[in-house]
Amino acid sequence: MMTNQPQTNQTYTRKIAVRHTAVIAGCSVLLLLSFIISMNTGYTNLAPLDTLRTLFGGGTARENLILFDFRLPRIVVSILVGAGLALSGCIIQGVAKNALADPGLLGINAGAGLMVILYVLFFGTQSFLSVFTLPFLALFGAGVTAVIIYALAFKKEEGVAPLRLILTGVAVQAGISSLTTVLVVKLADTQFDFVATWQAGSIWASNWKFVLALLPWLLLLIPYVLFKARVLDVLNLGDDVAHSLGAAVERERRRLLAAAVALAAACVAVSGSISFVGLIAPHLARRLVGPRHRILLPTCALTGAVLVSAADTAARIILQPSEIPTGIMVAIIGAPYFLYLLMKSR
Amino acid sequence: MKQTTKPAPTAQINKKGRPWAAWLIIVAGSGLLVLLMMFSITRGAAAIPFFAVGDALVRFDAKNTQHLIVLDLRLPRVIASALVGAALAVAGAVMQGTTRNPLADSGLMGLNAGAGFALSICFAFFPRLGYMQLILFSFLGAALGAALVGGIASLRRGGATPMRLVLAGAAVSALLAALSQGIALYFDVAQDIMFWTTGGVAAASWEQIRIMAPWILGALLGSIALARSVSLLSLGQDVAKGLGLNTAVGNGLCFLIVLILAGASVSVVGAVGFVGLIIPHLARYFVGVDYRWVIPSSAVLGALLLVLADLGARTLNPPFETPIGALIGLIGVPCFLYLARQQRMGL
């Protein structure tokens, strides 16, 4: 009996490791699959072999245009956005210790949305600059909102307690949404359509410039976040325990939140508000690999990427030639699966 | 004055709250509510002298325009605001208590999203429907949303725990909202729907009140009868069970109450968010965590908030209506922020 104990413990650890590897591998395969399908489908179909030929430089001018100028950037953006939003949601749920927390709660969507509406209200949708200025405006709006929320939730003695952060987030978000409603009522029809589509979340900015705008953020922030996985685990134990384990609770929280906001804001700026990913991807990942952040965070990034890229493909295929905003597809695909998991799990 | 540890569950139930504060809110608040309603009737695009209101009530004259405005437009509107405000607030209080989640409100149960879904279908496919039919459909939609949430959350051994309800609610809401957004964008009716959902109580009629009032009043009474169970459930399912509550029945009844309250209000005013979230927090701040006091206080405070917001909606920019949801946000946000800073929002 006594000698048996370490051994079973070891097999258990091995089992877990195998399971984690399997999950990661499975998600990667899914991502690859959706990547391939997404390259082949759309308004004009490319046969798989043609796609491959084009990819390696042997395509006609038309094939090159479709693949390299339209499809690939869009696929890459959707993967990056999915990973970024999912990670952001995972961090925020960890820091706030609330299963319902998502980037939207820190006012990112609301702040970005307000800036977009203000812009549309004053400059209209026709201005040719808008494609380039909107993401930066959205980023600015989201950043300012996040800082306001943090400042309002901050108290000298105790920093930003999770519950107070959430409640403040909800309140500020509601306030901004109210302002947005007042402004939206004043919009003309075409302006309203533009804003409605943006808010439903559409990956409308799909050229390489936006990949380039998004990539540095993610390349910088994702490694940083993965590096902080242990800190998230410690924070989950509660402030008091975290303190006694030697974590500088408030400083870590601030850094993690800043990272989450930057991730989400960059994504929202490019894709409009795709709100559901940040809520659902962490839940899916947690059901697959459990609560430890070192494995949870990468799984979460993969789940998010699969979700958004699959949804974006579906958004392009269904109802051709018009398009459903990707954010809507994300919810239509993600929600039933989430509900299925919820029903099945113990 | 730093709060370090949470009091033990038993200590919470023993702490009876502050009944005197609750009585003050209920009695003085109700008085204030009546005064505010009367004042509200006199204000609007057409100012009506106070005595004309009394006149209209006592000796109604069908040829007098002022009497007509009072009886046909303002009075139903004010009554509808009060009813809906109370209903939304109590629905929020019951949900927050039973789920122990400070973010729970009726919007999370799939009710608002279900109503919105039904509306978008109506606007897209049956644009000729009358007002009453729209209301009926949005109530059916709300019920559908709630039934989906309740069904999915309880479809497994062990039944619907509060956390599952909230998660299922979030997912179903997202799904239904996405579907209705898609329909709205595809059929180009997004703007129509937005005007409906931000319209508030502007179009409340006697017919609407006749249909909704019995449900809302009945459910309000029911929630007061259930208040003790909500208090017990707010200590956690296990504790509630240990203290002798049949939690399955308790949860089920609370769910039913929330469905009726929120469904009825959503079908009257559309998705007015935030009332169900903020008012229970406010009530707990004043009267403590005993739901026998929280629920009636929430009802009074919710009614006050909505009557006030409706008054603002009519008078800020006459003859145009300001969206009532926006006003509630602007009134509510500062209070809520203050409460969040005080951290006396214990559930």
XYZ file of C-alpha atoms in Angstrom:
693
model
C 0.000 0.000 0.000
C 2.577 2.530 1.119
C 4.898 1.833 -1.780
C 2.027 1.941 -4.180
C 1.154 5.525 -3.400
C 3.894 7.429 -5.285
C 3.440 5.198 -8.264
C -0.268 5.861 -8.704
C 0.515 9.508 -8.231
C 3.018 9.291 -11.049
C 0.662 7.509 -13.417
C -1.921 10.119 -12.617
C 0.469 12.927 -13.513
C 1.382 11.142 -16.705
C -2.279 10.671 -17.564
C -2.866 14.384 -17.104
C 0.138 15.245 -19.252
C -1.071 12.935 -22.019
C -4.512 14.462 -21.842
C -3.145 18.001 -22.038
C -0.972 17.127 -25.014
C -3.935 15.509 -26.722
C -6.091 18.571 -26.170
C -3.445 20.949 -27.488
C -2.782 18.719 -30.484
C -6.491 18.360 -31.186
C -7.035 22.106 -31.068
C -4.050 22.713 -33.341
C -5.380 20.218 -35.869
C -8.779 21.907 -35.757
C -7.161 25.277 -36.292
C -5.191 23.962 -39.268
C -8.342 22.402 -40.670
C -10.317 25.598 -40.423
C -7.367 27.446 -41.962
C -7.375 25.142 -44.987
C -11.137 25.167 -45.444
C -11.188 28.895 -45.061
C -8.577 29.330 -47.798
C -10.623 27.302 -50.245
C -14.046 28.766 -49.710
C -15.664 32.081 -50.191
C -17.382 34.059 -52.906
C -15.207 32.265 -55.481
C -14.179 28.709 -54.699
C -10.598 27.663 -55.130
C -9.970 23.924 -55.381
C -7.611 22.640 -52.684
C -4.890 21.835 -55.194
C -5.154 25.246 -56.804
C -4.870 26.824 -53.379
C -1.750 24.835 -52.668
C -0.254 25.750 -56.043
C -1.038 29.408 -55.483
C 0.362 29.306 -51.986
C 3.709 28.159 -53.315
C 3.882 30.818 -55.954
C 2.398 29.139 -59.037
C -0.962 30.893 -59.185
C -2.518 33.087 -61.804
C -2.819 36.790 -61.089
C -6.457 36.336 -60.127
C -5.747 33.444 -57.799
C -2.905 35.384 -56.230
C -5.175 38.347 -55.663
C -7.896 36.271 -54.046
C -5.605 34.279 -51.820
C -2.908 36.732 -50.818
C -4.778 40.009 -50.827
C -8.195 38.953 -49.591
C -8.280 35.595 -47.878
C -4.989 35.149 -46.102
C -4.939 38.479 -44.278
C -8.508 37.921 -43.188
C -7.783 34.422 -41.917
C -4.727 35.617 -40.066
C -6.647 38.498 -38.528
C -9.428 36.186 -37.381
C -6.955 33.775 -35.777
C -5.079 36.579 -34.026
C -8.268 38.259 -32.853
C -9.633 34.983 -31.525
C -6.489 34.191 -29.596
C -6.161 37.712 -28.252
C -9.748 38.064 -27.065
C -9.757 34.598 -25.514
C -6.565 35.248 -23.572
C -7.858 38.600 -22.454
C -11.044 36.981 -21.178
C -9.092 34.277 -19.410
C -6.932 36.805 -17.576
C -9.880 38.947 -16.591
C -11.858 35.953 -15.312
C -8.798 34.936 -13.331
C -8.159 38.360 -11.850
C -11.808 39.139 -11.158
C -12.503 35.638 -9.898
C -15.857 35.730 -11.627
C -16.932 33.238 -14.260
C -18.994 35.855 -16.064
C -16.235 38.408 -16.455
C -15.084 39.215 -19.970
C -13.246 42.061 -21.689
C -16.528 43.844 -22.262
C -16.813 44.221 -18.507
C -13.785 46.503 -18.403
C -15.543 48.842 -20.779
C -13.438 47.944 -23.769
C -16.305 47.351 -26.169
C -18.330 50.246 -24.809
C -15.432 52.703 -24.893
C -14.368 51.684 -28.358
C -17.989 51.783 -29.547
C -18.502 55.305 -28.208
C -15.438 56.571 -30.040
C -16.587 54.912 -33.260
C -20.012 56.512 -32.980
C -18.556 59.923 -32.212
C -16.325 59.593 -35.231
C -19.165 58.531 -37.506
C -21.348 61.310 -36.148
C -18.812 64.027 -36.914
C -17.023 62.750 -39.989
C -19.530 60.390 -41.605
C -18.780 56.988 -43.063
C -17.630 58.212 -46.455
C -14.394 59.796 -45.363
C -11.630 57.731 -46.932
C -9.497 58.050 -43.844
C -11.949 56.090 -41.730
C -10.550 52.641 -42.457
C -7.228 53.722 -41.095
C -8.295 55.987 -38.262
C -11.083 53.884 -36.766
C -8.917 51.194 -35.163
C -6.773 53.793 -33.468
C -9.800 55.688 -32.243
C -11.279 52.469 -30.903
C -8.019 51.656 -29.187
C -7.934 55.114 -27.660
C -11.535 54.886 -26.434
C -11.007 51.472 -24.926
C -7.792 52.502 -23.206
C -9.285 55.641 -21.666
C -12.322 53.708 -20.442
C -10.150 51.049 -18.856
C -8.076 53.671 -17.048
C -11.236 55.395 -15.799
C -12.604 52.112 -14.479
C -9.344 51.267 -12.772
C -9.087 54.699 -11.197
C -12.663 54.571 -9.925
C -12.195 51.095 -8.481
C -8.873 51.921 -6.861
C -8.597 52.504 -3.135
C -5.406 53.395 -1.364
C -5.455 50.739 1.343
C -6.644 47.740 -0.629
C -5.981 48.493 -4.268
C -8.505 47.113 -6.711
C -10.501 44.370 -5.043
C -11.969 41.967 -7.645
C -15.622 42.509 -6.763
C -15.257 46.286 -6.753
C -13.505 46.134 -10.102
C -16.347 44.140 -11.661
C -19.068 46.338 -10.234
C -17.289 49.505 -11.296
C -16.804 48.007 -14.752
C -20.483 47.206 -15.054
C -21.462 50.690 -13.944
C -19.104 52.580 -16.228
C -20.041 50.350 -19.110
C -23.727 51.030 -18.507
C -23.047 54.752 -18.358
C -21.182 54.717 -21.637
C -23.837 52.557 -23.269
C -26.448 55.112 -22.211
C -24.462 57.886 -23.838
C -24.082 55.708 -26.905
C -27.847 55.143 -27.085
C -28.511 58.863 -26.897
C -26.085 59.432 -29.760
C -27.238 56.474 -31.854
C -30.767 57.862 -31.970
C -29.362 60.921 -33.720
C -27.609 58.950 -36.466
C -28.773 59.001 -40.063
C -29.729 55.710 -41.699
C -26.453 54.924 -43.437
C -24.468 55.925 -40.392
C -26.653 53.715 -38.245
C -26.111 50.731 -40.531
C -22.367 51.209 -40.348
C -22.372 51.411 -36.566
C -24.734 48.448 -36.193
C -22.504 46.297 -38.362
C -19.403 47.402 -36.483
C -21.028 46.614 -33.168
C -22.112 43.192 -34.330
C -18.435 42.482 -34.892
C -17.231 42.136 -38.432
C -13.692 41.565 -39.547
C -13.966 44.325 -42.074
C -10.395 45.454 -42.035
C -8.832 42.490 -43.672
C -5.662 43.581 -45.329
C -2.054 43.083 -44.356
C -1.796 46.524 -42.797
C -4.104 45.411 -40.035
C -2.248 42.189 -39.520
C 0.862 44.297 -39.106
C -0.925 46.619 -36.709
C -2.175 43.745 -34.582
C 0.808 41.414 -34.638
C 3.300 43.426 -32.548
C 0.776 43.728 -29.720
C 0.169 40.021 -29.658
C 3.833 39.044 -30.068
C 4.664 41.220 -27.106
C 1.721 40.465 -24.864
C 1.106 36.748 -25.348
C 4.548 35.630 -24.125
C 4.269 38.070 -21.238
C 0.883 36.652 -20.243
C 2.077 33.049 -20.500
C 5.025 34.017 -18.334
C 2.566 35.281 -15.711
C 0.538 32.057 -15.579
C 1.774 31.181 -12.098
C 0.854 34.596 -10.797
C -2.711 34.071 -12.001
C -2.828 30.746 -10.163
C -1.643 32.423 -6.980
C -4.118 35.305 -7.303
C -6.895 32.746 -7.595
C -6.205 31.610 -4.056
C -7.483 34.919 -2.732
C -5.745 38.128 -1.733
C -4.710 37.022 1.720
C -3.158 33.749 0.617
C -1.500 35.445 -2.334
C -0.001 38.041 0.018
C 1.368 35.424 2.345
C 2.854 33.553 -0.609
C 4.815 36.693 -1.347
C 2.954 38.058 -4.353
C 2.741 41.805 -4.743
C -0.990 41.428 -5.290
C -1.914 44.893 -6.438
C 1.060 45.389 -8.723
C 0.546 42.022 -10.397
C -3.144 42.648 -10.784
C -2.501 45.997 -12.406
C -0.012 44.522 -14.861
C -2.246 41.609 -15.762
C -5.245 43.874 -16.251
C -3.220 46.233 -18.396
C -2.125 43.310 -20.531
C -5.710 42.048 -20.835
C -7.006 45.480 -21.799
C -4.261 46.011 -24.366
C -4.919 42.609 -25.915
C -8.669 43.059 -26.123
C -8.531 46.677 -27.231
C -6.175 45.895 -30.103
C -8.467 43.091 -31.215
C -11.667 45.090 -30.867
C -10.096 47.931 -32.803
C -9.550 45.644 -35.767
C -12.624 43.449 -35.605
C -15.439 45.466 -34.095
C -16.905 44.122 -30.898
C -16.828 40.343 -31.063
C -17.932 40.005 -27.497
C -18.646 36.355 -26.880
C -15.168 34.883 -27.362
C -13.689 36.361 -24.218
C -16.480 34.825 -22.170
C -16.756 31.423 -23.751
C -13.234 30.400 -24.815
C -11.873 30.363 -21.244
C -14.840 28.234 -20.155
C -14.280 25.745 -22.959
C -10.570 25.588 -22.217
C -11.192 25.133 -18.504
C -13.461 22.178 -19.203
C -10.817 20.658 -21.419
C -7.696 21.059 -19.286
C -8.699 22.259 -15.838
C -7.969 25.447 -13.955
C -4.170 25.709 -13.955
C -3.161 28.687 -16.015
C 0.086 27.330 -17.400
C -1.872 24.915 -19.568
C -5.134 26.851 -19.524
C -3.785 29.979 -21.214
C -2.355 28.303 -24.342
C -5.413 26.074 -24.672
C -7.582 29.124 -24.338
C -5.712 30.981 -27.077
C -6.122 27.998 -29.379
C -9.828 27.565 -28.619
C -10.438 31.233 -29.287
C -8.520 31.135 -32.548
C -10.432 28.065 -33.741
C -13.745 29.611 -32.740
C -13.253 32.920 -34.519
C -11.617 31.552 -37.650
C -14.296 28.881 -38.046
C -17.011 31.460 -37.432
C -15.457 33.844 -39.935
C -15.374 31.116 -42.575
C -19.003 30.265 -41.876
C -19.887 33.952 -42.018
C -18.461 34.120 -45.527
C -20.087 30.911 -46.778
C -23.647 31.138 -45.468
C -25.944 33.605 -47.195
C -23.556 34.396 -50.032
C -22.888 36.885 -51.437
C -23.952 39.047 -48.496
C -22.131 38.519 -45.256
C -23.119 37.943 -41.663
C -20.894 39.798 -39.212
C -18.384 37.412 -37.680
C -19.366 38.311 -34.129
C -22.849 36.999 -34.802
C -21.498 33.767 -36.237
C -19.236 33.340 -33.218
C -22.248 33.360 -30.947
C -24.321 31.145 -33.245
C -21.550 28.543 -33.399
C -20.123 28.977 -29.917
C -23.260 29.211 -27.809
C -24.813 25.828 -28.703
C -21.518 24.045 -28.111
C -21.108 25.848 -24.818
C -24.636 24.855 -23.815
C -23.954 21.263 -24.835
C -20.896 21.200 -22.591
C -22.884 22.760 -19.799
C -25.553 20.079 -20.052
C -23.058 17.245 -20.238
C -20.636 18.253 -17.527
C -21.046 17.253 -13.926
C -12.488 50.192 9.230
C -11.052 47.597 6.925
C -13.164 44.569 6.306
C -10.905 41.583 6.503
C -13.043 38.504 6.903
C -16.554 37.730 5.823
C -18.889 36.897 8.689
C -19.815 33.246 8.951
C -23.105 32.240 7.285
C -24.896 31.789 10.591
C -23.804 35.244 11.654
C -25.302 36.612 8.462
C -28.700 35.089 9.032
C -28.672 36.217 12.655
C -27.921 39.744 11.591
C -31.498 40.691 10.930
C -30.709 43.661 8.781
C -32.124 47.038 9.619
C -35.917 46.771 9.769
C -36.336 50.411 10.751
C -34.519 51.499 7.591
C -36.692 49.141 5.573
C -39.894 50.504 7.118
C -38.679 54.027 6.444
C -38.034 53.181 2.804
C -41.319 51.364 2.365
C -43.553 53.937 4.071
C -41.800 57.173 3.163
C -40.838 55.820 -0.226
C -44.409 54.891 -1.065
C -45.576 58.347 -0.020
C -42.875 59.928 -2.143
C -43.824 57.643 -5.010
C -47.432 58.824 -4.957
C -46.353 62.474 -4.844
C -43.865 61.929 -7.645
C -46.494 60.196 -9.771
C -48.915 63.078 -9.299
C -46.199 65.584 -10.109
C -45.191 63.550 -13.141
C -48.732 63.664 -14.499
C -48.670 67.453 -14.529
C -45.435 67.651 -16.509
C -44.704 66.941 -20.139
C -45.131 68.421 -23.585
C -48.366 70.008 -22.359
C -48.275 71.328 -18.805
C -51.437 70.577 -16.913
C -52.386 72.422 -13.751
C -52.595 70.320 -10.640
C -56.292 70.833 -9.992
C -57.117 69.628 -13.509
C -55.584 66.277 -12.625
C -57.841 65.943 -9.616
C -60.740 67.128 -11.728
C -60.026 64.519 -14.374
C -60.021 61.802 -11.769
C -63.144 62.883 -9.930
C -65.431 64.342 -12.593
C -64.140 63.212 -15.937
C -65.219 65.286 -18.904
C -64.636 63.613 -22.260
C -64.657 66.965 -24.074
C -61.852 68.429 -21.980
C -58.454 67.883 -23.701
C -56.582 68.145 -20.445
C -58.716 65.443 -18.905
C -58.101 63.255 -21.929
C -54.345 63.752 -21.735
C -54.349 62.915 -18.053
C -56.505 59.827 -18.287
C -55.467 58.364 -21.641
C -51.788 59.249 -21.854
C -50.160 60.307 -18.629
C -51.872 58.154 -16.031
C -51.336 54.790 -17.752
C -47.784 55.803 -18.468
C -47.014 56.685 -14.876
C -48.686 53.564 -13.543
C -46.840 51.401 -16.047
C -43.493 52.943 -15.013
C -44.153 52.263 -11.362
C -45.234 48.671 -11.998
C -42.361 47.893 -14.324
C -39.791 49.543 -12.069
C -40.948 47.503 -9.100
C -41.055 44.321 -11.165
C -37.583 44.705 -12.655
C -36.023 45.578 -9.320
C -37.624 42.660 -7.489
C -36.727 40.252 -10.285
C -33.120 41.393 -9.968
C -33.159 41.058 -6.183
C -34.531 37.518 -6.306
C -31.999 36.489 -8.949
C -29.036 37.988 -7.134
C -30.120 36.359 -3.908
C -30.721 32.877 -5.273
C -27.687 32.790 -7.565
C -25.355 34.580 -5.147
C -23.963 36.453 -8.100
C -23.836 40.240 -7.727
C -24.033 40.623 -11.491
C -27.214 38.635 -11.983
C -30.182 40.487 -13.385
C -33.166 39.598 -15.496
C -31.247 40.296 -18.678
C -29.108 37.284 -17.869
C -31.971 34.794 -17.783
C -32.436 35.014 -21.515
C -35.588 37.084 -21.057
C -34.476 40.303 -22.718
C -32.738 38.437 -25.510
C -35.776 36.211 -26.056
C -38.093 39.203 -26.267
C -35.692 40.926 -28.640
C -35.536 37.810 -30.789
C -39.312 37.613 -31.039
C -39.449 41.309 -31.910
C -36.869 41.048 -34.655
C -38.797 38.159 -36.192
C -41.995 40.188 -36.032
C -40.385 43.249 -37.597
C -38.661 41.239 -40.307
C -41.463 38.867 -41.313
C -44.743 40.346 -40.054
C -44.311 44.113 -40.305
C -48.065 44.714 -40.086
C -48.612 43.453 -36.575
C -50.450 45.708 -34.149
C -49.109 46.963 -30.881
C -50.879 44.422 -28.717
C -49.684 41.545 -30.868
C -46.112 42.799 -30.636
C -46.414 42.845 -26.871
C -47.806 39.347 -26.857
C -45.011 38.071 -29.056
C -42.312 39.712 -27.001
C -43.771 38.110 -23.875
C -43.765 34.747 -25.629
C -40.178 35.378 -26.714
C -39.161 36.201 -23.164
C -40.823 33.022 -21.954
C -39.060 31.044 -24.673
C -35.698 32.489 -23.644
C -36.302 31.704 -19.992
C -37.594 28.218 -20.782
C -34.471 27.518 -22.826
C -32.251 28.705 -20.001
C -34.143 26.801 -17.341
C -34.403 23.679 -19.455
C -30.763 23.584 -20.434
C -29.563 24.354 -16.935
C -31.622 21.563 -15.386
C -31.050 18.922 -18.083
C -28.673 16.754 -16.139
C -28.463 14.946 -12.872
C -28.579 17.299 -9.916
C -30.786 19.849 -11.654
C -30.268 23.562 -12.096
C -27.739 25.012 -9.718
C -27.720 28.800 -9.651
C -24.316 29.031 -11.318
C -25.457 26.790 -14.165
C -28.519 28.974 -14.583
C -26.385 32.066 -14.890
C -23.969 30.458 -17.347
C -26.757 28.975 -19.442
C -28.434 32.373 -19.336
C -25.351 34.116 -20.645
C -24.960 31.613 -23.468
C -28.631 31.562 -24.490
C -28.741 35.365 -24.350
C -25.703 35.613 -26.576
C -27.187 33.136 -29.030
C -30.599 34.769 -29.220
C -29.092 38.246 -29.397
C -26.831 37.148 -32.226
C -29.731 35.615 -34.131
C -31.845 38.716 -33.748
C -28.933 40.984 -34.697
C -28.389 38.864 -37.774
C -32.054 38.995 -38.746
C -32.195 42.712 -38.055
C -29.152 43.473 -40.198
C -30.159 41.142 -43.009
C -33.712 42.430 -43.283
C -32.649 45.987 -42.555
C -34.938 46.523 -39.564
C -32.251 47.227 -36.937
C -33.243 50.854 -36.528
C -36.952 50.075 -36.066
C -36.128 47.566 -33.370
C -33.867 50.010 -31.616
C -36.604 52.602 -31.466
C -38.924 50.024 -29.933
C -36.437 48.836 -27.344
C -35.439 52.346 -26.278
C -39.011 53.604 -26.406
C -39.675 52.903 -22.769
C -43.139 53.411 -21.390
C -44.065 56.111 -23.887
C -46.818 54.064 -25.491
C -48.254 52.421 -22.390
C -52.003 52.042 -22.617
C -54.778 51.003 -20.262
C -55.189 47.803 -22.209
C -51.564 46.928 -21.627
C -51.878 47.655 -17.931
C -55.039 45.585 -17.664
C -53.150 42.640 -19.100
C -49.874 43.049 -17.239
C -50.858 44.463 -13.854
C -52.429 41.296 -12.394
C -49.356 39.255 -13.306
C -46.915 41.777 -11.940
C -48.871 42.405 -8.735
C -49.381 38.701 -8.169
C -45.712 37.944 -8.700
C -44.713 40.813 -6.401
C -46.855 39.364 -3.628
C -45.409 35.951 -4.379
C -41.875 37.291 -4.087
C -42.649 38.721 -0.663
C -44.035 35.349 0.370
C -40.847 33.716 -0.894
C -38.526 36.279 0.677
C -37.473 34.032 3.534
C -36.488 31.274 1.119
C -34.463 33.779 -0.890
C -32.648 34.793 2.297
C -31.804 31.168 2.997
C -30.749 30.491 -0.594
C -28.493 33.535 -0.488
C -26.435 31.687 2.107
C -25.701 28.942 -0.403
C -27.602 25.866 -1.512
C -26.051 23.567 1.081
C -26.644 25.885 3.979
C -30.216 26.442 2.822
C -30.770 22.706 2.644
C -29.191 22.266 6.044
C -31.524 24.880 7.486
C -34.489 22.841 6.284
C -35.404 24.437 2.972
C -36.554 22.320 0.056
C -34.097 23.948 -2.356
C -35.533 22.390 -5.526
C -38.970 23.849 -4.830
C -37.461 27.128 -3.624
C -35.314 27.574 -6.728
C -38.165 26.605 -9.017
C -40.616 29.063 -7.485
C -38.058 31.859 -7.570
C -37.384 31.134 -11.231
C -41.097 31.315 -11.968
C -41.434 34.637 -10.153
C -38.503 36.119 -12.052
C -39.926 34.876 -15.344
C -43.290 36.522 -14.757
C -41.892 39.787 -13.436
C -39.221 40.268 -16.045
C -41.254 38.870 -18.935
C -44.149 41.199 -18.224
C -41.909 44.249 -17.897
C -39.825 43.490 -20.951
C -42.936 43.144 -23.037
C -44.080 46.591 -21.875
C -40.902 48.679 -21.979
C -38.414 46.623 -23.969
C -35.007 45.918 -22.557
C -34.507 48.482 -19.827
C -31.296 47.219 -18.323
C -29.591 48.184 -15.112
C -32.693 48.628 -12.893
C -32.640 44.980 -11.879
C -28.917 45.160 -11.330
C -28.574 48.357 -9.349
C -31.705 48.674 -7.224
C -31.143 45.461 -5.202
C -27.608 46.631 -4.417
C -28.993 49.962 -3.280
C -31.637 48.250 -1.164
C -29.101 45.947 0.487
C -26.934 48.967 1.218
C -29.756 50.499 3.223
C -31.490 47.543 4.843
C -28.956 44.723 5.096
C -29.037 41.256 3.603
C -32.376 39.933 4.861
C -34.531 39.559 1.765
C -37.757 39.999 3.737
C -36.695 43.648 3.828
C -34.667 43.778 0.632
C -37.520 42.690 -1.636
C -40.195 45.231 -0.594
C -37.589 47.998 -0.412
C -36.385 47.082 -3.896
C -39.934 47.265 -5.193
C -40.414 50.802 -3.848
C -36.998 52.055 -4.952
C -37.365 50.503 -8.399
C -40.749 52.132 -8.905
C -39.315 55.492 -7.808
C -36.381 55.198 -10.196
C -38.506 54.363 -13.213
C -41.130 57.032 -12.562
C -38.331 59.562 -12.178
C -36.588 58.392 -15.346
C -39.848 58.500 -17.283
C -40.476 62.028 -16.061
C -37.031 62.930 -17.347
C -37.643 61.183 -20.640
C -40.679 63.394 -21.255
C -39.438 66.700 -19.942
C -35.760 66.975 -20.853
C -36.225 67.702 -24.522
C -39.957 68.121 -25.240
C -41.731 67.191 -27.412
C -39.055 64.559 -28.147
C -38.522 61.564 -25.925
C -35.109 60.903 -24.446
C -34.413 57.145 -24.304
C -35.381 56.010 -20.824
C -32.651 53.383 -20.621
C -30.085 56.098 -21.178
C -31.555 58.242 -18.403
C -31.573 55.341 -15.984
C -27.935 54.804 -16.773
C -27.132 58.446 -16.118
C -29.098 58.501 -12.825
C -27.943 55.094 -11.688
C -24.281 54.997 -12.575
C -23.041 57.553 -10.024
C -24.996 55.907 -7.155
C -23.727 52.532 -8.199
C -20.127 53.713 -8.383
C -20.449 55.198 -4.923
C -21.831 51.932 -3.564
C -19.099 49.920 -5.253
C -16.484 52.089 -3.548
C -18.108 51.664 -0.160
C -18.083 47.898 -0.674
C -21.171 47.406 1.389
C -22.810 45.344 -1.273
C -22.506 41.997 0.462
C -25.006 39.519 -0.863
